[in-house]
Every structure is written in structure tokens, then in C-alpha cells.
Coordinates of C-alpha atoms in Angstrom, one line a residue:
Chain A
M1 CA -89.1 -58.8 -10.6
T2 CA -89.9 -60.1 -13.8
G3 CA -89.6 -56.8 -15.2
V4 CA -93.4 -56.3 -16.2
T5 CA -94.2 -53.2 -17.2
V6 CA -97.9 -51.3 -16.6
A7 CA -99.0 -49.7 -19.7
V8 CA -101.6 -47.1 -18.2
P9 CA -104.7 -47.5 -21.1
L10 CA -104.2 -43.0 -20.3
T11 CA -104.2 -40.6 -22.8
A12 CA -102.5 -37.3 -21.6
S13 CA -105.6 -36.1 -20.0
G14 CA -106.6 -38.9 -18.2
R15 CA -109.6 -40.6 -21.0
V16 CA -109.6 -43.8 -21.6
R17 CA -108.9 -44.8 -24.8
P18 CA -111.9 -46.7 -26.9
L19 CA -109.4 -49.7 -27.7
A20 CA -108.7 -49.7 -24.2
W21 CA -112.8 -48.9 -22.9
V22 CA -113.0 -52.1 -24.8
G23 CA -110.6 -54.1 -23.5
Q24 CA -111.5 -53.1 -19.7
T25 CA -115.5 -54.3 -20.4
L26 CA -114.5 -57.6 -22.2
T27 CA -112.2 -58.0 -19.3
M28 CA -115.4 -57.0 -16.8
A29 CA -117.4 -60.0 -19.0
W30 CA -114.9 -62.2 -18.7
R31 CA -115.2 -61.8 -14.9
S32 CA -118.8 -62.2 -14.8
L33 CA -118.9 -64.8 -17.2
V34 CA -115.3 -67.5 -15.1
A35 CA -116.9 -66.7 -12.0
V36 CA -119.6 -69.7 -12.9
R37 CA -117.6 -72.3 -13.1
H38 CA -116.9 -71.6 -9.4
N39 CA -120.6 -71.2 -8.8
P40 CA -122.5 -74.4 -10.2
L41 CA -125.8 -72.6 -8.5
E42 CA -125.6 -69.6 -10.7
L43 CA -124.8 -71.9 -13.3
V44 CA -128.6 -73.5 -11.6
D45 CA -130.5 -70.1 -12.1
Y46 CA -129.6 -69.9 -15.6
S47 CA -130.1 -73.5 -16.8
V48 CA -132.3 -75.5 -14.5
T49 CA -134.7 -72.9 -13.8
P50 CA -136.1 -72.1 -17.1
I51 CA -136.2 -75.8 -18.1
M52 CA -138.3 -76.4 -15.2
F53 CA -140.1 -73.9 -16.2
V54 CA -140.7 -75.5 -19.9
F55 CA -142.2 -78.7 -18.3
L56 CA -144.0 -76.7 -15.4
F57 CA -145.9 -75.3 -18.1
T58 CA -146.5 -77.5 -20.6
Y59 CA -147.6 -80.5 -19.0
V60 CA -148.6 -79.7 -15.7
L61 CA -150.7 -76.5 -16.5
G62 CA -150.2 -76.6 -20.5
G63 CA -153.3 -80.0 -21.3
Q64 CA -155.8 -77.9 -19.1
M65 CA -155.2 -74.7 -20.4
A66 CA -155.1 -75.4 -24.9
G67 CA -156.7 -79.2 -25.0
S68 CA -152.8 -80.7 -25.5
T69 CA -149.7 -80.5 -24.3
D70 CA -148.4 -79.4 -27.5
A71 CA -150.6 -77.5 -29.0
Y72 CA -149.9 -75.4 -25.6
L73 CA -146.0 -75.4 -26.1
M74 CA -146.6 -74.2 -29.8
Y75 CA -148.3 -71.0 -28.0
A76 CA -146.4 -70.6 -24.2
L77 CA -143.3 -71.9 -25.3
P78 CA -142.3 -68.1 -26.8
G79 CA -143.6 -66.4 -23.8
I80 CA -141.9 -68.8 -20.9
I81 CA -139.1 -67.5 -22.9
V82 CA -139.7 -63.8 -22.6
Q83 CA -140.9 -64.6 -19.2
N84 CA -137.1 -66.3 -18.1
T85 CA -135.2 -63.5 -20.1
L86 CA -137.2 -60.8 -17.3
F87 CA -136.6 -63.0 -14.7
M88 CA -133.1 -63.3 -15.2
T89 CA -132.5 -59.5 -15.1
V90 CA -132.8 -59.8 -11.3
Y91 CA -129.4 -61.8 -11.5
T92 CA -127.8 -58.3 -13.0
A93 CA -129.4 -56.0 -10.1
M94 CA -128.0 -58.7 -7.6
A95 CA -124.5 -59.0 -9.3
L96 CA -124.2 -55.6 -9.7
N97 CA -125.3 -55.0 -5.7
T98 CA -123.1 -57.8 -4.2
D99 CA -120.5 -55.7 -6.7
L100 CA -121.1 -52.4 -4.6
T101 CA -121.8 -53.9 -1.0
K102 CA -118.6 -55.6 -1.0
G103 CA -116.6 -53.4 -1.6
V104 CA -115.3 -54.5 -5.4
F105 CA -116.5 -51.3 -6.9
D106 CA -114.5 -49.6 -4.2
R107 CA -111.1 -51.6 -5.6
L108 CA -112.2 -51.1 -9.7
R109 CA -112.4 -47.0 -9.0
S110 CA -109.0 -46.6 -7.5
L111 CA -108.1 -48.3 -10.9
P112 CA -106.9 -46.0 -14.0
I113 CA -110.0 -47.9 -16.0
A114 CA -113.1 -46.4 -17.6
R115 CA -115.7 -45.4 -14.6
S116 CA -118.2 -47.4 -17.0
A117 CA -116.6 -50.9 -17.8
P118 CA -117.0 -52.4 -15.0
L119 CA -120.8 -51.9 -15.4
I120 CA -121.5 -52.0 -18.9
G121 CA -118.8 -55.6 -18.8
R122 CA -121.7 -56.6 -16.7
I123 CA -124.4 -56.1 -18.7
T124 CA -122.4 -57.7 -21.8
A125 CA -122.0 -61.1 -19.8
D126 CA -125.1 -61.0 -18.8
L127 CA -126.8 -60.9 -22.5
A128 CA -124.4 -63.7 -23.2
K129 CA -126.4 -65.7 -20.3
H130 CA -129.9 -64.8 -21.6
V131 CA -129.2 -66.3 -25.2
W132 CA -127.7 -69.3 -23.5
A133 CA -130.7 -69.8 -21.5
M134 CA -132.8 -69.0 -24.4
L135 CA -131.3 -71.6 -26.2
L136 CA -131.9 -74.0 -23.6
M137 CA -135.3 -73.3 -23.9
I138 CA -135.5 -73.7 -27.7
G139 CA -133.3 -76.5 -27.2
I140 CA -136.0 -78.4 -24.4
G141 CA -138.7 -77.3 -26.5
L142 CA -138.3 -79.1 -30.0
L143 CA -137.8 -82.5 -27.8
T144 CA -141.2 -81.6 -26.3
G145 CA -143.1 -81.0 -29.5
F146 CA -142.2 -77.1 -30.0
R147 CA -142.3 -76.5 -34.2
I148 CA -139.9 -73.4 -35.0
T149 CA -141.7 -72.9 -38.0
G150 CA -140.8 -69.1 -38.4
G151 CA -137.7 -70.7 -40.1
F152 CA -134.2 -69.8 -39.5
G153 CA -135.0 -66.4 -40.1
G154 CA -137.4 -65.5 -37.7
F155 CA -135.7 -67.4 -35.0
L156 CA -132.5 -65.5 -35.2
L157 CA -134.8 -62.3 -35.5
G158 CA -136.2 -63.0 -32.5
A159 CA -133.1 -63.4 -30.0
V160 CA -132.1 -60.3 -31.4
L161 CA -135.9 -58.9 -30.4
L162 CA -135.2 -60.5 -27.0
V163 CA -131.6 -59.2 -26.3
V164 CA -132.4 -56.0 -27.4
F165 CA -135.0 -55.6 -24.5
A166 CA -133.2 -57.6 -22.5
A167 CA -130.8 -54.6 -22.2
A168 CA -133.3 -52.2 -22.3
A169 CA -134.2 -54.1 -19.7
S170 CA -130.9 -54.2 -17.7
W171 CA -130.9 -50.4 -17.2
S172 CA -133.7 -50.6 -14.8
A173 CA -132.1 -53.8 -12.7
V174 CA -129.0 -51.5 -12.7
L175 CA -130.7 -48.5 -10.9
I176 CA -131.9 -51.3 -8.8
G177 CA -129.1 -53.1 -7.8
M178 CA -127.5 -49.5 -6.7
L179 CA -130.5 -48.4 -4.5
A180 CA -131.0 -51.7 -2.7
G181 CA -129.4 -52.1 0.7
D182 CA -128.9 -55.8 0.2
A183 CA -128.6 -59.1 -2.6
E184 CA -132.1 -60.2 -0.8
K185 CA -134.3 -57.1 -1.2
V186 CA -133.3 -56.8 -4.3
Q187 CA -134.6 -59.9 -5.1
A188 CA -137.4 -59.3 -2.7
F189 CA -138.6 -56.2 -4.9
S190 CA -137.4 -57.0 -8.7
F191 CA -140.2 -60.2 -8.2
T192 CA -142.9 -58.2 -7.0
V193 CA -143.2 -56.0 -10.2
I194 CA -141.7 -58.2 -12.3
F195 CA -144.1 -61.6 -11.5
P196 CA -147.9 -59.4 -11.9
I197 CA -146.2 -58.0 -14.9
T198 CA -145.8 -61.1 -17.1
F199 CA -148.9 -63.0 -15.4
T200 CA -150.4 -60.3 -16.3
S201 CA -150.2 -60.2 -19.9
S202 CA -150.0 -62.8 -23.1
A203 CA -147.4 -64.8 -22.4
F204 CA -149.7 -67.9 -20.8
V205 CA -153.3 -66.9 -21.7
V206 CA -155.2 -64.4 -22.2
D207 CA -159.0 -65.5 -22.7
T208 CA -160.0 -66.5 -19.0
M209 CA -158.6 -62.6 -17.2
P210 CA -161.8 -60.3 -16.5
G211 CA -162.5 -57.1 -19.0
W212 CA -160.0 -54.7 -16.6
L213 CA -157.3 -57.3 -16.8
Q214 CA -157.4 -57.5 -20.3
A215 CA -157.2 -54.2 -21.1
W216 CA -154.0 -53.3 -19.3
S217 CA -152.8 -57.1 -20.8
D218 CA -153.2 -55.9 -23.9
V219 CA -150.8 -52.4 -23.5
N220 CA -148.6 -54.7 -21.2
P221 CA -144.9 -55.0 -22.8
V222 CA -144.8 -58.1 -21.4
T223 CA -147.4 -59.1 -24.3
H224 CA -145.8 -57.2 -26.9
L225 CA -142.7 -58.7 -26.8
S226 CA -144.7 -62.4 -26.3
D227 CA -146.7 -62.6 -29.5
A228 CA -144.0 -60.7 -32.0
Y229 CA -141.7 -63.9 -30.2
R230 CA -143.8 -65.4 -31.2
G231 CA -145.4 -64.2 -34.3
L232 CA -141.2 -64.1 -35.1
L233 CA -140.5 -68.4 -33.8
V234 CA -144.5 -69.8 -34.6
G235 CA -146.1 -67.2 -37.6
G236 CA -148.9 -64.6 -36.7
P237 CA -148.7 -61.1 -36.5
V238 CA -145.2 -59.2 -36.4
A239 CA -144.8 -55.8 -37.5
E240 CA -146.6 -53.8 -35.1
P241 CA -146.4 -56.0 -31.2
A242 CA -142.8 -55.9 -33.0
L243 CA -143.0 -52.5 -32.9
W244 CA -144.5 -51.8 -29.6
S245 CA -141.9 -53.8 -27.9
L246 CA -138.9 -51.7 -29.2
L247 CA -140.8 -48.4 -28.2
W248 CA -141.0 -50.2 -24.8
A249 CA -137.4 -50.9 -24.9
V250 CA -136.0 -47.5 -25.8
G251 CA -138.9 -45.7 -23.5
T252 CA -137.5 -48.1 -20.9
A253 CA -133.8 -47.4 -21.9
A254 CA -134.7 -43.4 -21.4
V255 CA -135.7 -43.1 -18.7
F256 CA -134.4 -46.2 -16.0
G257 CA -130.7 -45.3 -18.2
P258 CA -130.2 -42.3 -16.9
L259 CA -131.7 -42.8 -13.5
A260 CA -129.4 -46.3 -13.6
M261 CA -125.7 -44.1 -14.9
R262 CA -126.3 -41.6 -12.1
A263 CA -126.7 -44.2 -9.2
Y264 CA -124.3 -45.8 -10.7
R265 CA -122.0 -42.6 -11.0
S266 CA -123.1 -41.7 -7.3
K267 CA -122.3 -45.1 -6.3
A268 CA -119.7 -46.9 -7.7
Chain B
M1 CA -89.6 -31.7 1.5
T2 CA -91.7 -33.9 -0.9
Y3 CA -94.9 -35.2 0.6
A4 CA -96.5 -38.4 -1.2
I5 CA -99.4 -38.1 0.0
Q6 CA -101.0 -34.2 1.7
A7 CA -104.2 -32.6 3.2
E8 CA -105.1 -29.3 3.9
G9 CA -108.2 -28.7 5.8
L10 CA -110.4 -31.1 5.0
V11 CA -113.9 -31.3 5.2
K12 CA -116.1 -33.9 4.3
R13 CA -120.2 -34.2 5.6
F14 CA -122.5 -36.8 5.6
K15 CA -125.9 -35.2 6.5
E16 CA -125.6 -34.0 10.0
T17 CA -122.3 -35.2 10.8
E18 CA -119.0 -33.9 10.4
A19 CA -116.9 -36.9 9.4
L20 CA -114.0 -34.7 8.4
A21 CA -113.8 -30.7 10.5
G22 CA -110.4 -29.8 8.3
V23 CA -107.9 -32.3 8.8
D24 CA -104.5 -31.8 7.6
L25 CA -102.1 -34.4 7.2
A26 CA -99.1 -35.2 5.2
A27 CA -96.8 -37.6 4.7
R28 CA -93.1 -38.1 3.3
T29 CA -92.3 -40.1 0.0
G30 CA -91.3 -43.9 1.9
S31 CA -92.2 -43.2 4.7
V32 CA -95.5 -44.5 6.4
L33 CA -98.1 -42.2 8.1
G34 CA -100.4 -43.6 10.6
L35 CA -103.8 -42.4 11.4
L36 CA -105.2 -43.4 14.4
G37 CA -108.4 -43.4 15.8
P38 CA -111.7 -45.4 16.9
N39 CA -114.8 -46.3 14.9
G40 CA -116.4 -42.7 13.7
A41 CA -112.9 -40.8 13.7
G42 CA -112.9 -40.0 10.2
K43 CA -110.2 -42.5 8.9
T44 CA -112.0 -45.0 6.5
T45 CA -113.8 -41.3 4.9
A46 CA -110.1 -39.3 4.7
V47 CA -108.9 -42.6 2.8
R48 CA -111.6 -42.4 0.8
I49 CA -111.3 -38.9 -0.2
F50 CA -107.3 -40.1 -1.2
A51 CA -108.3 -42.6 -3.2
T52 CA -110.5 -40.7 -5.6
L53 CA -113.9 -42.5 -4.3
L54 CA -115.4 -39.8 -2.6
P55 CA -115.2 -35.6 -3.1
P56 CA -113.8 -33.4 0.1
D57 CA -117.1 -30.9 1.2
G58 CA -113.6 -28.5 1.3
G59 CA -109.9 -27.9 1.6
R60 CA -107.4 -30.3 -1.2
A61 CA -106.0 -33.5 -1.1
S62 CA -103.3 -34.9 -3.3
V63 CA -101.6 -37.8 -4.1
A64 CA -97.5 -36.9 -5.4
G65 CA -99.1 -33.6 -6.3
H66 CA -101.9 -34.3 -7.6
D67 CA -105.3 -33.1 -6.8
V68 CA -107.4 -35.7 -6.2
V69 CA -110.2 -34.1 -7.7
G70 CA -108.8 -32.2 -10.8
E71 CA -106.5 -35.2 -11.5
A72 CA -107.9 -38.4 -10.5
A73 CA -107.0 -40.3 -13.3
A74 CA -103.5 -39.1 -12.7
V75 CA -103.7 -39.8 -9.1
R76 CA -105.9 -43.9 -9.2
A77 CA -102.4 -44.5 -11.6
L78 CA -100.0 -44.2 -8.9
I79 CA -102.2 -45.6 -6.1
G80 CA -102.9 -49.5 -4.6
L81 CA -106.2 -49.2 -2.0
T82 CA -106.8 -51.7 0.2
G83 CA -109.7 -51.4 2.0
Q84 CA -111.4 -52.7 5.3
Y85 CA -113.7 -55.2 4.4
A86 CA -111.6 -57.4 1.8
A87 CA -112.7 -56.6 -1.6
V88 CA -112.1 -59.7 -3.5
D89 CA -114.5 -61.3 -5.7
E90 CA -115.4 -64.5 -3.7
N91 CA -116.9 -66.4 -6.7
L92 CA -113.2 -66.4 -8.5
T93 CA -110.0 -68.1 -7.7
G94 CA -106.8 -65.8 -6.3
T95 CA -105.3 -66.2 -9.5
E96 CA -108.5 -65.0 -11.4
N97 CA -108.8 -62.1 -9.4
L98 CA -105.4 -61.3 -10.0
L99 CA -105.6 -61.8 -13.5
L100 CA -109.1 -59.4 -13.4
I101 CA -106.9 -56.4 -12.1
G102 CA -103.6 -56.9 -14.3
R103 CA -105.8 -56.7 -17.5
L104 CA -108.1 -54.0 -16.4
L105 CA -104.4 -52.1 -16.1
G106 CA -103.5 -52.9 -19.2
M107 CA -100.8 -56.3 -18.9
S108 CA -100.0 -58.9 -21.7
R109 CA -102.4 -61.9 -20.2
R110 CA -98.9 -63.2 -20.7
D111 CA -97.3 -60.7 -18.0
A112 CA -100.8 -60.4 -15.8
R113 CA -100.4 -64.0 -15.5
A114 CA -96.6 -63.7 -14.2
R115 CA -97.9 -61.1 -12.2
A116 CA -100.6 -62.9 -10.5
R117 CA -98.0 -65.7 -10.0
E118 CA -95.6 -64.0 -8.4
L119 CA -97.2 -62.0 -5.9
L120 CA -99.0 -65.4 -4.9
D121 CA -96.3 -67.2 -4.3
R122 CA -94.6 -63.8 -1.7
F123 CA -97.9 -63.9 0.0
R124 CA -98.2 -67.5 0.4
L125 CA -101.4 -67.7 -1.2
A126 CA -99.5 -70.0 -4.3
D127 CA -101.2 -73.6 -3.0
S128 CA -104.4 -71.9 -2.7
A129 CA -104.5 -70.4 -6.2
G130 CA -106.7 -72.5 -7.9
R131 CA -109.6 -72.4 -5.1
A132 CA -112.5 -70.2 -5.3
A133 CA -111.7 -67.2 -3.2
K134 CA -114.7 -67.2 -1.1
T135 CA -113.0 -71.0 0.6
F136 CA -110.3 -68.7 1.7
S137 CA -109.9 -67.8 5.6
G138 CA -109.7 -64.1 7.0
G139 CA -106.4 -63.8 6.7
M140 CA -105.4 -65.2 3.3
R141 CA -108.0 -62.8 2.3
R142 CA -107.1 -59.8 3.2
R143 CA -103.2 -61.0 2.3
L144 CA -105.3 -61.5 -1.3
D145 CA -106.7 -58.3 -1.2
L146 CA -103.2 -56.8 -0.4
A147 CA -102.2 -58.7 -3.4
A148 CA -104.6 -57.5 -5.4
S149 CA -103.9 -53.7 -4.4
L150 CA -99.9 -54.4 -5.4
V151 CA -100.6 -56.0 -8.9
G152 CA -99.7 -52.6 -10.7
R153 CA -96.7 -51.3 -8.1
P154 CA -97.9 -49.0 -7.1
S155 CA -95.7 -46.3 -5.2
I156 CA -98.5 -45.0 -3.0
L157 CA -101.1 -47.6 -0.9
F158 CA -103.4 -46.3 0.9
L159 CA -104.1 -49.4 4.0
D160 CA -107.9 -48.8 5.7
E161 CA -107.7 -51.6 9.3
P162 CA -105.5 -53.9 6.7
T163 CA -105.5 -56.1 10.0
T164 CA -109.1 -55.8 12.1
G165 CA -110.9 -58.5 12.7
L166 CA -107.9 -60.4 12.4
D167 CA -106.6 -63.5 14.7
P168 CA -102.7 -62.1 16.2
R169 CA -101.0 -65.0 14.3
S170 CA -102.7 -63.5 10.8
R171 CA -101.8 -59.9 12.4
G172 CA -98.1 -60.8 12.8
E173 CA -98.0 -61.6 9.2
L174 CA -99.3 -59.3 7.1
W175 CA -97.6 -56.7 9.9
D176 CA -94.2 -58.5 7.8
M177 CA -95.7 -58.6 5.4
L178 CA -96.6 -55.0 5.4
R179 CA -93.0 -54.0 6.2
A180 CA -90.9 -55.5 3.1
L181 CA -93.6 -52.8 0.8
V182 CA -92.2 -50.6 2.8
A183 CA -88.7 -51.5 3.2
D184 CA -89.2 -52.0 -0.9
G185 CA -89.8 -48.2 -0.3
T186 CA -93.2 -47.8 -0.9
T187 CA -95.2 -44.1 1.0
A188 CA -98.6 -46.1 2.7
L189 CA -101.4 -44.6 4.7
L190 CA -102.5 -47.3 6.8
T191 CA -105.5 -46.6 9.1
T192 CA -105.4 -48.4 12.6
Q193 CA -107.5 -48.4 15.6
Y194 CA -104.7 -50.1 17.7
L195 CA -101.6 -47.7 18.6
N196 CA -99.0 -51.0 18.3
E197 CA -100.0 -51.2 15.3
A198 CA -99.0 -47.5 14.5
D199 CA -96.4 -48.2 16.7
V200 CA -94.5 -51.1 14.9
L201 CA -95.6 -50.3 11.1
A202 CA -96.0 -46.6 10.9
D203 CA -92.8 -43.8 10.8
D204 CA -95.3 -40.6 11.6
I205 CA -99.0 -41.1 13.9
V206 CA -101.5 -38.9 13.2
V207 CA -104.4 -39.5 15.9
V208 CA -107.8 -38.6 14.4
D209 CA -110.6 -38.5 17.0
R210 CA -114.5 -36.8 15.5
G211 CA -113.2 -36.4 12.7
R212 CA -110.0 -33.9 13.8
V213 CA -106.6 -34.3 14.8
I214 CA -105.7 -34.5 18.2
A215 CA -102.5 -35.2 18.0
R216 CA -99.2 -35.8 15.8
G217 CA -95.8 -36.9 16.0
T218 CA -93.1 -39.8 15.8
P219 CA -94.7 -42.4 17.7
D220 CA -91.8 -42.1 20.6
E221 CA -92.9 -38.6 20.3
L222 CA -96.2 -39.2 21.2
K223 CA -95.6 -42.1 23.8
S224 CA -93.9 -40.0 25.6
E225 CA -96.3 -36.9 25.3
V226 CA -99.3 -39.5 27.0
G227 CA -97.3 -41.3 29.3
G228 CA -95.5 -43.8 27.4
Q229 CA -95.5 -47.0 29.9
V230 CA -97.9 -48.6 32.6
L231 CA -97.2 -50.7 35.5
E232 CA -99.1 -53.7 36.7
V233 CA -98.7 -55.2 40.2
R234 CA -101.0 -57.7 41.2
P235 CA -99.8 -59.3 44.3
L236 CA -100.5 -63.2 44.8
A237 CA -102.6 -62.9 47.8
P238 CA -105.5 -60.9 47.1
G239 CA -105.1 -59.5 51.2
D240 CA -101.6 -57.7 50.3
I241 CA -103.2 -55.7 47.6
T242 CA -103.0 -52.0 50.0
A243 CA -99.6 -53.0 51.3
A244 CA -98.5 -53.1 47.7
H245 CA -100.2 -50.4 46.7
G246 CA -98.3 -47.8 49.0
L247 CA -95.2 -49.0 47.6
V248 CA -95.8 -48.8 44.4
T249 CA -97.3 -45.4 45.3
E250 CA -93.6 -44.5 47.0
A251 CA -91.7 -45.3 44.3
A252 CA -93.9 -44.0 41.7
G253 CA -95.7 -41.1 42.8
P254 CA -99.7 -39.9 42.6
G255 CA -101.3 -41.6 39.7
T256 CA -101.3 -45.6 40.8
R257 CA -104.4 -46.6 41.5
I258 CA -106.2 -49.9 42.1
E259 CA -108.0 -51.4 39.5
G260 CA -110.0 -55.3 40.3
E261 CA -106.8 -57.2 41.8
V262 CA -104.3 -55.2 39.8
I263 CA -102.7 -52.3 40.8
T264 CA -101.4 -49.9 37.6
A265 CA -99.4 -47.0 37.5
P266 CA -97.9 -44.5 35.0
V267 CA -94.3 -45.0 34.4
N268 CA -92.2 -42.5 33.7
D269 CA -88.7 -43.6 34.9
P270 CA -87.2 -46.8 33.7
E271 CA -85.8 -47.2 37.7
L272 CA -88.7 -47.5 38.4
M273 CA -89.8 -51.2 37.5
P274 CA -86.3 -51.9 39.2
A275 CA -87.3 -50.0 42.6
V276 CA -91.3 -51.7 42.6
V277 CA -88.8 -54.9 42.1
R278 CA -86.6 -54.6 45.2
G279 CA -89.6 -53.0 47.6
L280 CA -91.7 -56.1 47.0
D281 CA -89.1 -58.3 47.4
R282 CA -87.8 -56.5 50.7
A283 CA -91.8 -56.5 52.0
G284 CA -91.8 -60.2 51.4
I285 CA -95.4 -59.1 48.9
R286 CA -95.2 -62.1 46.8
V287 CA -96.6 -61.2 43.1
G288 CA -98.4 -63.2 40.5
E289 CA -98.0 -60.9 38.2
L290 CA -95.9 -58.7 36.6
A291 CA -96.3 -56.7 33.5
L292 CA -94.5 -53.7 31.8
R293 CA -96.9 -52.2 28.7
R294 CA -97.5 -49.4 26.4
S295 CA -100.6 -47.5 27.3
S296 CA -103.5 -48.4 25.2
L297 CA -105.4 -46.7 23.0
D298 CA -108.2 -46.0 25.5
E299 CA -105.5 -44.6 27.3
V300 CA -104.1 -42.4 25.0
F301 CA -107.4 -41.3 24.2
L302 CA -108.4 -40.3 27.8
A303 CA -105.0 -38.5 28.1
L304 CA -105.6 -37.1 24.7
T305 CA -109.2 -35.9 24.8
G306 CA -110.6 -36.9 28.4
H307 CA -113.1 -38.7 27.3
R308 CA -112.4 -42.5 26.2
A309 CA -112.3 -43.9 22.9
E310 CA -116.6 -45.0 22.0
P311 CA -117.1 -47.2 19.8
E312 CA -119.1 -45.0 17.2
D313 CA -120.9 -46.4 14.3
S314 CA -118.1 -46.5 10.8
G315 CA -120.5 -49.0 9.0
G316 CA -120.1 -52.7 10.2
A317 CA -116.7 -53.6 12.3
A318 CA -118.6 -53.2 15.8
E319 CA -117.7 -56.7 16.4
D320 CA -113.4 -55.8 16.7
D321 CA -111.9 -55.8 19.6
G322 CA -111.3 -52.1 20.3
G323 CA -107.9 -50.9 21.4
R324 CA -107.8 -53.9 23.7
D325 CA -105.0 -55.8 22.6
A326 CA -102.5 -53.2 22.5
S327 CA -102.5 -53.6 26.4
E328 CA -101.3 -56.6 26.0
P329 CA -98.3 -57.1 27.7
E330 CA -95.0 -56.3 26.2
E331 CA -92.7 -57.3 28.8
A332 CA -93.3 -59.8 31.5
V333 CA -91.8 -60.3 34.7
S334 CA -92.1 -63.9 36.3
S335 CA -92.7 -63.5 39.6
P336 CA -89.4 -62.9 41.4

């Protein structure tokens, strides 16, 4: 015996103290991040895929679309980053689903900790990964001819907008993660939804779309977010698309948040 | 008398199936209660209710006097849970898995590290502590899972089929570890499909089938109730089987049967074995195999319920070997 005592972080009524909640959530976030060390493939998901996106759109498709690769990069890089952000929410869903199906949540739930700590911890860690991927893609962009003409303020506000949107989208990911039977179904379902939404936005190109598709593209949340992020990084209208992006974020969180929490509480 | 674990009239329904149909059970503080039954009997459901993972539809369950529904937080502060499926994070190392639990329980980084090291040593995982758990063997994962359930020094432990799917050696190792734990005064609820596992580890056994308790008692009471041991005789020459069957029937009475090349007889009298040996020797029948074994779970079920323990869906445990290894010979005697 080493004389270690466990200070059970509960108040007399059985509720978790706020400070203990923060500690538990950070511990769960630590767990998600430290796992990357032993699972290098996950790092590939978060790093190599974004880099490939940048190269694919710039060198393979870009020259055809905007006349020169540089010009297309200036237009498309913000959209590519937005697309990647949405794709990455799938990993949140898959990781939660794995915890659910492998019994990790059973173990966590049998501990005297806040019910929400595993969930919020995972989302927190994944938002850090979002920031990492965003920085990586901007870095690659800068090396291949992208210029941030919106200044440091634009860059920072853009990052905030992206993280807010990612956090909102994470709630739909949580719901899918809780409801799907296994991680493969999570992936199949999520990409089936996310692919069309991103490619029918203004992220890459609008001009060549038929009228009905352009009409959809105009209200597509990915369009608003891409336009706002592009405006912040390289100039252009910001206020209106940013407002729409935030409204979409609030709406997504308002609809999927409660559904996701309900599914989480009944399952995990 | 104080009960660390107690259930009264526990009911749980999943759509149309009644997983638990009014189960009463109780474990004295410091004892091990074995919950014995086939797949689908309701064992896991009962454990999940006690571990506050599942609310009961009827009846009451309490742990150390705390109601599992009304005082779930108090229950969680006292218990450890080791599930049927090793619930460790495969992407974390052995050490990190234990650190995670320690930190969640509010230990300082230093204390959590010390506790992790202590448990890894105790469960012979120190050499692999720095490797991701996905590289562990099945036995190592179970040991890590057990270690994870002990980080907070729980006084009450729930072990849901801790050895299902393990090879005999790993199973034996885990038994030794569980026995050491219980010797320290931990109260445990152990579910198992194996009669000999309950026999080795439990002070009291509750046998469940289809959500109902069909028998309860100490291992000895239960075994004598259902017929205790079985004698198996296999003559060396198959042609001798009729003569040998006659001899065994003479000594053991009705209930003696021929199953393939083996004669089986229920053993109610300790004198039976020597009597059979003498009889066979006198008749000059050479014996290839003579064994005394405990009744298998199948036989217990047959005796208790009148039907065989049929494997039912309990969520993926279909690959285990049922009650088969409970019928391994306990005392084999070489041919006379």
C-alpha cells in the first residue's frame, strides 16, 4: 500500500463539483490526444489528407478552373479548409462510436465522474485537431503561393469562425456516433451526407452549376462558411456570410445538441 | 447481517424479452457471490443494473445500502467493474489506461502514476506497460481491465464473465489474482458460465436461467443437490463395454449410461470408485480411462431445469466453449 487516497470529486448530493468537472473533461481530452501517439494512422487522417486536398485542388484541378494554379488557390484554399473541417467531424463520430461499442463508456459510466466529461473531453480534443489541420493547410498554402491579404486579424477571426462551426457540427457527429451500429456505418453514412453538401457549395466553384444547383448552393451552409472564411483571409464581403454561418451554427447546435445529448445519455 | 450487494424482485425487460423476471440475490460483505448461468440467462443485465449502467424496470437493487437508482453517485464511488469485453482504450498504453482512471478519480498526477505502477506490477504487466493495449494478448487485456477496475480501491467489485474466451492458463492466472483480491476483504459479484469457476471462487452461488433464479446455495450444497460427481469408465477393448456396463450398474445403480465408448454413472457414495475398480479388476476388464469428474454445467442444468443449457444470444459471446471445460477430469486414475 502506498497510502494513496482517492478524493472522490463529489458534493454531498452526488453532483460533480465544477472544478472537478473541468479536470475530468481535460483528462478525457488528454486521453484523446495522447492516443494519437500510439496510432500514427490517425495523424495521417489529420495531416496527410488535408495536404493532399490542397495539392489535388491546386495542381490537378486548379489550373483548369481559374486559368492559373495561384489564382485558384487564392479562391479555393479557404473552401478546402472548410471542407476538411466538416470531414474531420466524422472522426469524432467514429471515435465516440468505438468507445460505445467497445465498452469503454461502460467503464467510464461506472466511475463517479460527470456524465458529460467523456463527451465534452472528446469534442475539446477534436477541436484542437481541427486547429492543427487548419494551420497545416494554411502553411502548405503559403508555401505554394497562397497569401493572407486579410491580415492577422482576419486569420484569427477566421480560425474562431471555423472552430465555432466545427463545434456546432460536432453535435450532429455525436448523434450519428451514438446511433450507428459500428464505426464503418458511421463513416459510410457521414460521407454520404457530407460529400454532396460540400461539393454543392461555393467552396470550389459555382459558375458551372445548373440553375437549380446554384439555388441550393446559395443557401448551403458550407457556401456561407466558405465565403465568410475566404473574405476574412483574402478579402471580400464578410458580414453577411459570417452572419449566416453563425446562424447555421446556432441552428445546428440547437437541433442536434439536445438530440445528441439524449442519445448519449441513453446509450453512453 | 449486512449485505454489500442486494437485489429484491429485480425485473428488466428488453422489448418482448424479460431479461430478469424477479431476481432476488444478496452477497454478504467480504464474500464472493457467483452468478451462474448460460448465455442469455440475465447475468450481464444484473451486473449492469448494479453498476448503475441500466435502470431496473421493477424491484430494487442496492450496493452497500445505497439504491442503484436513487443514489447512483454513491454507488459509483464504491464499485469497480470488469466487463465481459475488456473495456480498455486500445490506443493507450497499459500505464496510460490506468493513469486515465486515476486522474478521473481525482488523484494527483503523482499518486495516479504510483497507483498505476503498483497495479501493473501486481498484474504482471510491468514489462508491457509502455505498449499500446491493442498489442496485448487476450489474457493481458483482461488483467489490464481488472487493474483498471481496481485503481480507486473499490470495496465492491463486479466481474462479468472475467475469464470467458481465455485459454486455461490465463484463466488460472486470473483466478489466482481474484482469490488474492477476495482475501483482502473485497466483496465481489462474479458472473460465469463455468460451474468450476464458481466452485473455485464463490462462497455462495445463485444459478439463473432465463431471468429466474433456479437454485442457490454454497457450492457444496449445490453440487450435492444436483448429483455431485460423475464417474467415467472407458474399457480398453470396446468389446468389453457391455460387461463393464453391467459391473458399473451393479455398483452404482440406475442412472448408469453408455455414451459412445464411455460409461458414465452418478456418484453418490465415495465407495463407488474403489468398488468399480475392484469389480473391473476381478472381471479382468482392462480400462483405458477411469475418471471422476464434477457434474458439468450442462448436467447441472439438466438436473435443475429439465432442459439443456442452450446457448442464447447475449451479445456476441457465441465463440466461447459453453460449460465444456467444467467437465474436464478432476481426478484421473491411470488404468489398474
